[in-house]
Coordinates of C-alpha atoms in Angstrom, one line a residue:
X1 CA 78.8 72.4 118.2
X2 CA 80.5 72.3 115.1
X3 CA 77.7 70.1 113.2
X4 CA 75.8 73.1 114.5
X5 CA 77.4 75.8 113.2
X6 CA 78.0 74.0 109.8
X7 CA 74.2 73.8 109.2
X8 CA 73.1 77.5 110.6
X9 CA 75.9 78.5 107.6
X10 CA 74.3 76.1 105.5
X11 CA 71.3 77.0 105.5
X12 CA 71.9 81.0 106.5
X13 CA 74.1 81.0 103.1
X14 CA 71.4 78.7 100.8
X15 CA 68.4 81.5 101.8
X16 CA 71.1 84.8 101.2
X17 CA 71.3 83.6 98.1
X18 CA 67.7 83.0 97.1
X19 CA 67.5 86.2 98.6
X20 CA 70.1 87.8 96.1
X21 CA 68.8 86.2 93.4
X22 CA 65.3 87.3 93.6
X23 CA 66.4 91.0 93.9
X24 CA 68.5 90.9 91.5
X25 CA 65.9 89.3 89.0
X26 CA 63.9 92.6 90.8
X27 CA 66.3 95.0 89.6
X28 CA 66.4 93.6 86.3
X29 CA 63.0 94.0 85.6
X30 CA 62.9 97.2 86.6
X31 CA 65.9 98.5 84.8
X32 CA 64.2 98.0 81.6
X33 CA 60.9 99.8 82.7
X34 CA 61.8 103.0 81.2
X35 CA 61.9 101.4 78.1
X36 CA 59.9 103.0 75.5
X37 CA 58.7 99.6 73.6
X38 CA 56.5 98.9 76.9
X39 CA 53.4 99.3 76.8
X40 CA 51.7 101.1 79.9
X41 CA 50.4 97.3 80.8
X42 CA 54.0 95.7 81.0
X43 CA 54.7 98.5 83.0
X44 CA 52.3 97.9 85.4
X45 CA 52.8 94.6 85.6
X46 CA 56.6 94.8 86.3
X47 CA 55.6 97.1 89.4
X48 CA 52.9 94.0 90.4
X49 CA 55.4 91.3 90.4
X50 CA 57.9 93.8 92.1
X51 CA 55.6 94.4 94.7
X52 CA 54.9 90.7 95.2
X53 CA 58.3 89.5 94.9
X54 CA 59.9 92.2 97.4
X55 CA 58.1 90.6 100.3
X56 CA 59.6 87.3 100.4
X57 CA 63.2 88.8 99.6
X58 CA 62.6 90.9 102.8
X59 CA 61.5 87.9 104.6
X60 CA 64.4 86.2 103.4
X61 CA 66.9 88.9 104.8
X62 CA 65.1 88.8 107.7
X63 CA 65.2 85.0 108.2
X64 CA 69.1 84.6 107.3
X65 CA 69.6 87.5 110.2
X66 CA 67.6 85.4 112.5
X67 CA 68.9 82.5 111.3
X68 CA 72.4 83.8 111.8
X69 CA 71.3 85.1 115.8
X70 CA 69.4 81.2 116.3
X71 CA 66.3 83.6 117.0
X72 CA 63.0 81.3 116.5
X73 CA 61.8 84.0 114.6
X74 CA 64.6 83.4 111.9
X75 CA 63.5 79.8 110.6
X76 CA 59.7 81.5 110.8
X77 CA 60.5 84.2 108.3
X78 CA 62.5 82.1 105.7
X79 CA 59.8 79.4 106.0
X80 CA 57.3 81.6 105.2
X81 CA 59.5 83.3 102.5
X82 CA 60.0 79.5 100.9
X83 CA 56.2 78.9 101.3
X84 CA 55.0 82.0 99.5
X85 CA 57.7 81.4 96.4
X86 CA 56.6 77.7 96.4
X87 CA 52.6 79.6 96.0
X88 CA 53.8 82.2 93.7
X89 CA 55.6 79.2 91.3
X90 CA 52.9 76.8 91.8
X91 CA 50.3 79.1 91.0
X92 CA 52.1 80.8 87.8
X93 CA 52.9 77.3 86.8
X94 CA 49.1 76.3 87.0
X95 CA 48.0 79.7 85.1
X96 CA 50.4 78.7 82.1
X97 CA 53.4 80.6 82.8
X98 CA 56.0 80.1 80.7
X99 CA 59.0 82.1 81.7
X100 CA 59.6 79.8 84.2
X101 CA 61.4 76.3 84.6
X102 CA 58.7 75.7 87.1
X103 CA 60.1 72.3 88.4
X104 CA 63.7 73.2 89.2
X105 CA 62.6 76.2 90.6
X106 CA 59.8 74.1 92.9
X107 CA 62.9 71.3 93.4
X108 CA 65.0 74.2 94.5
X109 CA 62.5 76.0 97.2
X110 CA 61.2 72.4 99.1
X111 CA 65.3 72.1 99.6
X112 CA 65.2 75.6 101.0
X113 CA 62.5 74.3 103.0
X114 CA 63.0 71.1 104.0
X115 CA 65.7 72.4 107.2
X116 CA 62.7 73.5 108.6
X117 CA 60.3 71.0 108.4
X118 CA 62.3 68.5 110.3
X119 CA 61.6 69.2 113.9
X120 CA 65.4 68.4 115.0
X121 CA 67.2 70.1 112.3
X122 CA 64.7 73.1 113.2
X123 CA 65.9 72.6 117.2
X124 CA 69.8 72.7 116.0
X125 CA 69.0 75.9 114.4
X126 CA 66.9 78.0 116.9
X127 CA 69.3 76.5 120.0
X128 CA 71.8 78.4 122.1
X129 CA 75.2 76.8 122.0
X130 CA 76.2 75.2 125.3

């Protein structure tokens, strides 16, 4: 029970703060888009990759709330939250970006997501206590 708990606040704590950090790095970015050294393209831009990177900070709320309830649907949404930033940093990292540490980052995520690859540590987190 107590191994339990340990790892649902573990993990529920790891994905907050992926969660955090991603919307903060959001509003950032867009604190500077009223900036009159951007060009209309950076601006554009900035509301792309806000638009792209809100979606798996939702799914990241979501999943630590799930997480936090051991609802199936909890693991589902922070998987898929670490799967799409593992694309997004792969496929910047393959296009050349260079703003990005790419492998720390990539080291970071498959920790995020290795709780739920491992079919037992996935049961621990989904299961009702007894």
């Amino acid at each position: 029970m107590a191994k339990r708990k340990a790892l649902i606040v573990a993990v529920s704590v790891a994905h907050f703060l992926a969660a955090i950090i991603l919307l903060a790095r959001t509003g950032a970015v867009m604190s500077v888009i009223q900036s009159p050294a951007l060009s209309p393209e950076s601006v554009r831009m900035i509301w792309i990759q806000t638009a792209i990177l809100s979606v798996p900070a939702l799914l990241l709320l979501v999943g630590v709330v799930g997480l936090w309830l051991a609802r199936p649907w909890g693991w589902m949404a922070a998987a898929l939250a670490d799967a799409i930033l593992v694309g997004l940093v792969i496929g910047d990292w393959l296009l050349g970006g260079q703003r990005v540490d790419h492998v720390p980052v990539l080291a970071i995520l498959v920790v995020l997501l290795l709780p739920f690859l491992v079919p037992h540590v996935r049961a621990l987190l989904t299961s009702t206590p007894d």
